[in-house]
Coordinates of C-alpha atoms and ligand atoms in Angstrom, one line a residue:
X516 CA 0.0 0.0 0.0
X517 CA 1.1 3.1 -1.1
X518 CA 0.9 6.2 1.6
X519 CA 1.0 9.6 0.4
X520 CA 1.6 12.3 2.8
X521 CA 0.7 16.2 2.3
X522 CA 2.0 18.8 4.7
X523 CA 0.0 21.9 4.1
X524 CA -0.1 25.7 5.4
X525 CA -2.8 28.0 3.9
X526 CA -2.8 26.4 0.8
X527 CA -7.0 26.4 0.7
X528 CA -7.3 27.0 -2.8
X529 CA -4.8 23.9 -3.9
X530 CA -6.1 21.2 -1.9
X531 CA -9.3 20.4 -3.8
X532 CA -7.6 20.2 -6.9
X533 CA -4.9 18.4 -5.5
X534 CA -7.1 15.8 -4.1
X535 CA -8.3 15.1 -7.5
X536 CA -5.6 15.0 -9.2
X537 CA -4.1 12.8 -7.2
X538 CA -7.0 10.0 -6.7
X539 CA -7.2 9.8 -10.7
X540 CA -2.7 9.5 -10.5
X541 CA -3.1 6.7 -8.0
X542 CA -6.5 4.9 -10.0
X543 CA -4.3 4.3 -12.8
X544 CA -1.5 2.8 -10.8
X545 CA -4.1 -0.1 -9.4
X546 CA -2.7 -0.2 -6.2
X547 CA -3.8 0.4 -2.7
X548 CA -3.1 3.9 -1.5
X549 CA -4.3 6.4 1.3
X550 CA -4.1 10.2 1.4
X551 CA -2.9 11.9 4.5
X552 CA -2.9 15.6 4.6
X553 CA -1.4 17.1 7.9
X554 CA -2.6 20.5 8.5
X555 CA 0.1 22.8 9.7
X556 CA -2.0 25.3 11.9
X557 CA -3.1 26.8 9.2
X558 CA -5.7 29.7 9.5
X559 CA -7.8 29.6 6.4
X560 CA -9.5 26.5 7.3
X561 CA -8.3 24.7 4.0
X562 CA -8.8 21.7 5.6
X563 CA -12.8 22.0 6.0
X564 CA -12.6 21.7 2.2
X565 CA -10.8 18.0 1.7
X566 CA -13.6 15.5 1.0
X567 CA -12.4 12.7 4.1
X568 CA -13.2 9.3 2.5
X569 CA -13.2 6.3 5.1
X570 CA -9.7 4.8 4.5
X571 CA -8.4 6.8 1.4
X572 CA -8.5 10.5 2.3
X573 CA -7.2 10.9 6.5
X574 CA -6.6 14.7 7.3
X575 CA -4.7 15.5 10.2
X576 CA -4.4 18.7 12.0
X577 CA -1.5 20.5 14.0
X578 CA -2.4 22.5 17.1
X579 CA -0.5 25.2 15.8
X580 CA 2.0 25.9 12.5
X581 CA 5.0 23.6 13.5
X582 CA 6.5 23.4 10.1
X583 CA 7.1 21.2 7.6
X584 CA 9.2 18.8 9.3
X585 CA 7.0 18.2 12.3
X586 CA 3.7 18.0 9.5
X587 CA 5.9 15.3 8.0
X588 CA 6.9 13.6 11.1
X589 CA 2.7 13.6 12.1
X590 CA 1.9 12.5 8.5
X591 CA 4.0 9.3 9.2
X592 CA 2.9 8.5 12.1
X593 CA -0.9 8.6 11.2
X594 CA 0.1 6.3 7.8
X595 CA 0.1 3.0 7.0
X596 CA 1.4 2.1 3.8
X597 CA 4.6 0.0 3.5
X598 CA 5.5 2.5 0.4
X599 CA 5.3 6.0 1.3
X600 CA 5.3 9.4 -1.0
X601 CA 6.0 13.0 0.6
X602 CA 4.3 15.6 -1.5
X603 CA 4.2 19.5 -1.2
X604 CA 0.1 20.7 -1.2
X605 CA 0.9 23.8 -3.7
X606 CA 0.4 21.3 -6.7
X607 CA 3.7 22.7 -7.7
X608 CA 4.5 18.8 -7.9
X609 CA 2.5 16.7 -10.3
X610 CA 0.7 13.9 -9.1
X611 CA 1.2 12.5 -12.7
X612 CA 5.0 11.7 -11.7
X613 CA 4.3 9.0 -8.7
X614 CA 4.3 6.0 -11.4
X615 CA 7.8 7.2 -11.8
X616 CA 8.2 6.7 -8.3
X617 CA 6.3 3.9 -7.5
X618 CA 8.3 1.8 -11.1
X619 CA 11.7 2.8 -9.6
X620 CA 10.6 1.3 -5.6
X621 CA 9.4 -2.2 -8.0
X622 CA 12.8 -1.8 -9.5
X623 CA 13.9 -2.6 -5.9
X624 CA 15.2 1.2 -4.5
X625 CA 14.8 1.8 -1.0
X626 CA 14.5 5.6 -1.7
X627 CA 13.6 7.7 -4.6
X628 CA 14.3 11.9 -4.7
X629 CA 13.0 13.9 -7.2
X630 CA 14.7 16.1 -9.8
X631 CA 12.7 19.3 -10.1
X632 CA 13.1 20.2 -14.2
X633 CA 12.7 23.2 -15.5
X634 CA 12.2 24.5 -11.4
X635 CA 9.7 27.5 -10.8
X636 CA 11.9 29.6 -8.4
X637 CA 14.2 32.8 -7.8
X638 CA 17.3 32.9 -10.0
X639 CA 19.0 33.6 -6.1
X640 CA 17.4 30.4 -5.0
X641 CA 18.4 28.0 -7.8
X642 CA 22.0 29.5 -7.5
X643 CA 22.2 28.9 -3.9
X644 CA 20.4 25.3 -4.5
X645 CA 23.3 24.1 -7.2
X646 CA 26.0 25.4 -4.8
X647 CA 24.5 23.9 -1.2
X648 CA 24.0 20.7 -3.6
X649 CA 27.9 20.6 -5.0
X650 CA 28.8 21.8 -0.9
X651 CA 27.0 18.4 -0.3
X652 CA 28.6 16.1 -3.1
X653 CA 31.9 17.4 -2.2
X654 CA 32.2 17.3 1.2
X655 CA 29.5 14.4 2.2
X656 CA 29.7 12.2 -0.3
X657 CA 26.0 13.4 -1.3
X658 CA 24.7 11.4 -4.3
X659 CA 21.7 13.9 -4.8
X660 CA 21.3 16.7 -7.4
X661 CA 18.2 18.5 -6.0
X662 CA 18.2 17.1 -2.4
X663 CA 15.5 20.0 -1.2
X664 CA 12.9 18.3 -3.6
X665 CA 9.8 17.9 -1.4
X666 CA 9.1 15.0 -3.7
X667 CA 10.3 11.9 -2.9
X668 CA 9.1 7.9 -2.5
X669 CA 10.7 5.1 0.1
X670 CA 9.8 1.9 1.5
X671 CA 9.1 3.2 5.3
X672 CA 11.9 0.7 6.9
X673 CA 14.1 2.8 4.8
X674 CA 13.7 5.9 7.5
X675 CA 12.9 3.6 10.4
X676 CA 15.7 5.4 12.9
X677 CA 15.3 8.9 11.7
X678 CA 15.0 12.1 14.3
X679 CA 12.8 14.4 12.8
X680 CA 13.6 17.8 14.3
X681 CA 13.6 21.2 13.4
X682 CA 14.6 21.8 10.1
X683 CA 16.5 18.4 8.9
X684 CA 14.0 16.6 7.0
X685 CA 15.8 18.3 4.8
X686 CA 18.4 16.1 5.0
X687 CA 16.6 12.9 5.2
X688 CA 18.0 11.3 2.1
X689 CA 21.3 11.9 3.1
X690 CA 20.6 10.1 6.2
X691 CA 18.9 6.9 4.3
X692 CA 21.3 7.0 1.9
X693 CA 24.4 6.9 4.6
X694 CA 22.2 3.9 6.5
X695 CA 23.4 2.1 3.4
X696 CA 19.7 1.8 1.6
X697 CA 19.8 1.8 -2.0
X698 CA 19.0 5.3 -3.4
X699 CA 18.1 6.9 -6.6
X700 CA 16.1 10.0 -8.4
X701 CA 14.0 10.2 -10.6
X702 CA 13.1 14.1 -13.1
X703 CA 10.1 15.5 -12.2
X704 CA 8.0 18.4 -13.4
X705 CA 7.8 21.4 -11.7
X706 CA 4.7 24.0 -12.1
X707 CA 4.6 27.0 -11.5
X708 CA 2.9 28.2 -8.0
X709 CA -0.8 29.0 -9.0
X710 CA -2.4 30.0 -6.0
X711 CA -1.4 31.6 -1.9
X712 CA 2.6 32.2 -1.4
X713 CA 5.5 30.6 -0.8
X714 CA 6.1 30.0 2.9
X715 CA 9.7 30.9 3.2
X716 CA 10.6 34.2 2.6
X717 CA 13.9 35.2 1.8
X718 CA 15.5 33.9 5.4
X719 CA 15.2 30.5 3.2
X720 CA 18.7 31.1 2.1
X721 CA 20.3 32.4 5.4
X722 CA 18.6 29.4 7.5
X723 CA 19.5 27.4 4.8
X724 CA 23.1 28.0 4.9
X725 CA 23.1 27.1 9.2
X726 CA 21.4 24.1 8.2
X727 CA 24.2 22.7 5.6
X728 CA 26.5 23.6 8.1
X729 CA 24.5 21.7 10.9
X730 CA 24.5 18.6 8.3
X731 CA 27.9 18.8 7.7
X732 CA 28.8 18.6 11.4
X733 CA 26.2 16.3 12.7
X734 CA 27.1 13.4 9.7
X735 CA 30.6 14.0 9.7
X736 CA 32.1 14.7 13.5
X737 CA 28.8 13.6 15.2
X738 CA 30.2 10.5 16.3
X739 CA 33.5 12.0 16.7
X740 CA 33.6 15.7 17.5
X741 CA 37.4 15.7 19.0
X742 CA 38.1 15.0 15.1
X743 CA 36.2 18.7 14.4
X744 CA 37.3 20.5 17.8
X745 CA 40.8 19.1 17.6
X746 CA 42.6 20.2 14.4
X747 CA 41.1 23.6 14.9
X748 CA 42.1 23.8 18.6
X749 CA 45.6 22.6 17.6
X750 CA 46.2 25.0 15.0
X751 CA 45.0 28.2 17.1
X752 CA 47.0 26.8 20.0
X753 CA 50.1 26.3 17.7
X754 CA 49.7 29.7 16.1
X755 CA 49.3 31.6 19.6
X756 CA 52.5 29.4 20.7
X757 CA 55.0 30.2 17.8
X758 CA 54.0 34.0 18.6
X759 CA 54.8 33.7 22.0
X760 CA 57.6 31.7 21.3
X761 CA 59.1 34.4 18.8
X762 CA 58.3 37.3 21.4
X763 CA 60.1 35.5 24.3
X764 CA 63.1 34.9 21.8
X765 CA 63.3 38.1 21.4
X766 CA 62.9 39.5 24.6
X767 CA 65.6 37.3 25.8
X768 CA 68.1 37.6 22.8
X769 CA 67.8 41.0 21.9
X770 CA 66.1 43.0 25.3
X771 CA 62.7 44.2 23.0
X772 CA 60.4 44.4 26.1
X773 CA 57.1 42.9 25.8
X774 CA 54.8 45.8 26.7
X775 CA 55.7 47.2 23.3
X776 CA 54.7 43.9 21.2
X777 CA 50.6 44.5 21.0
X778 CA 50.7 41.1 19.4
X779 CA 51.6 39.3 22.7
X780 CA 47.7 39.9 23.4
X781 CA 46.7 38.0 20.1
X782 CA 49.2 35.1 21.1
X783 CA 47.6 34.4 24.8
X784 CA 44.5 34.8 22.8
X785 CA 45.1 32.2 20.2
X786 CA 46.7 30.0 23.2
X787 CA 44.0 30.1 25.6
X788 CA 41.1 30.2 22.8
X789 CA 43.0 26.7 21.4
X790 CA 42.9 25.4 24.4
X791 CA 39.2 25.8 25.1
X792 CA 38.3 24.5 21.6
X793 CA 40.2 20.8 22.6
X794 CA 38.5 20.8 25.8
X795 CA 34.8 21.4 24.1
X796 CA 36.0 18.6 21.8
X797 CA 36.9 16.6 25.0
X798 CA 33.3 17.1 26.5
X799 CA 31.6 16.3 23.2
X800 CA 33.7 13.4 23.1
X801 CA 32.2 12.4 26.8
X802 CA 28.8 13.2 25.6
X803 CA 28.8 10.7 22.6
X804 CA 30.8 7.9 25.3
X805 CA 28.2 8.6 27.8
X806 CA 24.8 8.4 25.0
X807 CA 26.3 5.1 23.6
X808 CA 27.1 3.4 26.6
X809 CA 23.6 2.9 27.7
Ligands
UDP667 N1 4.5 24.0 4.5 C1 4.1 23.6 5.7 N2 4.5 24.3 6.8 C2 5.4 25.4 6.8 C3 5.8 25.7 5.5 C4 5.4 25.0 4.4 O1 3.3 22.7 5.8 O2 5.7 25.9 7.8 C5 4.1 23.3 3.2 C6 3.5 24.2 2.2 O3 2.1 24.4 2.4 C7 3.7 23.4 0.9 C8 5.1 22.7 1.2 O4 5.3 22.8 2.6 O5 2.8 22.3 0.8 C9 6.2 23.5 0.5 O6 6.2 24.9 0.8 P1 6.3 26.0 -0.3 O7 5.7 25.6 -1.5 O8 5.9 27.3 0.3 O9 7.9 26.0 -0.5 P2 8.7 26.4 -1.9 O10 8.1 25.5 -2.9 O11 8.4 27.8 -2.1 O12 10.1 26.1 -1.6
MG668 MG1 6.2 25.2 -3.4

């Protein structure tokens, strides 16, 4: 049974058609299916508008707007299916491209991302997309071209460990994808926004750079944060050192006194400063031991 989840905020006008769409997509494909849409607090009462049909159409609503990772995380938890689809409500995804999907999960793929072609957004956007996505590729072995596609399909053991918090569902293929599941993508089309707004402003791109780096730091040095906290400690120790070092040289072998070097203060900087980045490397070190030992 394929489950297909919707998070929606204030999308009233989309969800009708949506629903629509989407039950004539999933017809044709002759199999099982159930719609979940998860309102996200939303406060034009979209959701009085979805048609709930016994076992195929659930909706599901959110005290209050807890974004779209939490909808997602709710959406899950409320589904069945051993096949499950994430979907954006805006019908900016088309519901005629789950048979792509739903061919490359018979193929045997654990998890399938879209490719959004010919992508409706700000030329600032797609630029900052292509670079996060290269950032990705080169520095976490990231196998994804459009990783932020809200379109994707996986068998639901595929995500079966996976912390949904704050803003990481971002990063959930990554996560599948380093569990060792088989992963692939698939193109999709993507329309053009027809009715409300986008819900992220322009903050997208700031927010979105914290959470690369929070990705980068939580798959790579997670496990081993001396590794991060370390080299850079080291270095900003050694740097402060070799100052000192030079200044006391000097002050010995040629009598410059040190209240007229102004960078003795950036040397006991660097040294203390170094020191206290090992040490947080020692206590996240402790933190992991402690967590694992159970
Ligand atoms: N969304 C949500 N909660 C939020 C923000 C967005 O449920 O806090 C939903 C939104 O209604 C849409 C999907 O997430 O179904 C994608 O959002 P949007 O289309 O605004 O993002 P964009 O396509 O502009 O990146
Ligand atoms: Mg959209």
């Amino acid at each position: 049974m394929i489950s297909v989840i919707i998070p929606f905020y204030n999308e009233k006008d989309s969800l009708v058609i949506l629903q629509n769409k989407l039950k004539k997509s999933l017809t044709l494909l002759k199999k099982e299916y159930e719609i979940i849409f998860v309102d996200d607090g939303s406060n034009d009462n979209g959701i009085s508008r979805i048609k709930a049909d016994g076992r195929l159409i659930k909706t599901v609503r959110l005290r209050k707007r807890l974004g779209k990772g939490n909808a997602l995380k709710v959406g899950l938890e409320n589904s069945t299916g051993d096949v499950v689809v994430f979907m954006d409500a805006d019908l900016q995804d088309d519901p005629d491209d789950l048979k792509k999907f739903v061919k490359k999960i018979e193929d045997g793929y654990d998890f399938v991302n879209g490719i959004r072609i010919g992508r409706k957004d700000g030329r600032l956007v797609k630029i900052y997309s292509k670079l996060a996505a290269k950032f990705l590729r080169k520095f976490l072995n990231s196998p994804f071209t459009d990783i932020n596609c809200g379109f994707k399909a996986f068998k639901r053991e595929a995500i079966g460990s996976f912390t949904f918090y704050g803003n990481n569902f971002r990063f959930l293929p990554l996560d599948v994808f380093y569990n060792g599941f088989r992963v692939t993508e698939v193109e999709v089309k993507n329309n053009e926004r027809t009715y409300g707004e986008s819900k992220y402003g322009p903050t997208k791109l700031i927010v979105g750079i914290f959470d690369t780096l929070t990705a980068f730091f939580i798959y790579k040095f997670a496990e081993k944060p001396l590794h991060f906290f370390g080299y850079t400690g080291v270095t900003t120790f050694f740097i402060g050192f070799a100052i000192l070092f030079y200044l006391t040289l000097e002050r010995i072998f040629h009598r410059i006194l040190l209240y007229r070097r102004p960078i003795l203060f950036l040397g006991m900087l660097m040294v203390i400063v170094g020191i206290q980045i090992i040490m947080t490397g020692i206590i996240g070190e402790l933190i992991v031991y402690f967590n694992k030992r159970k």
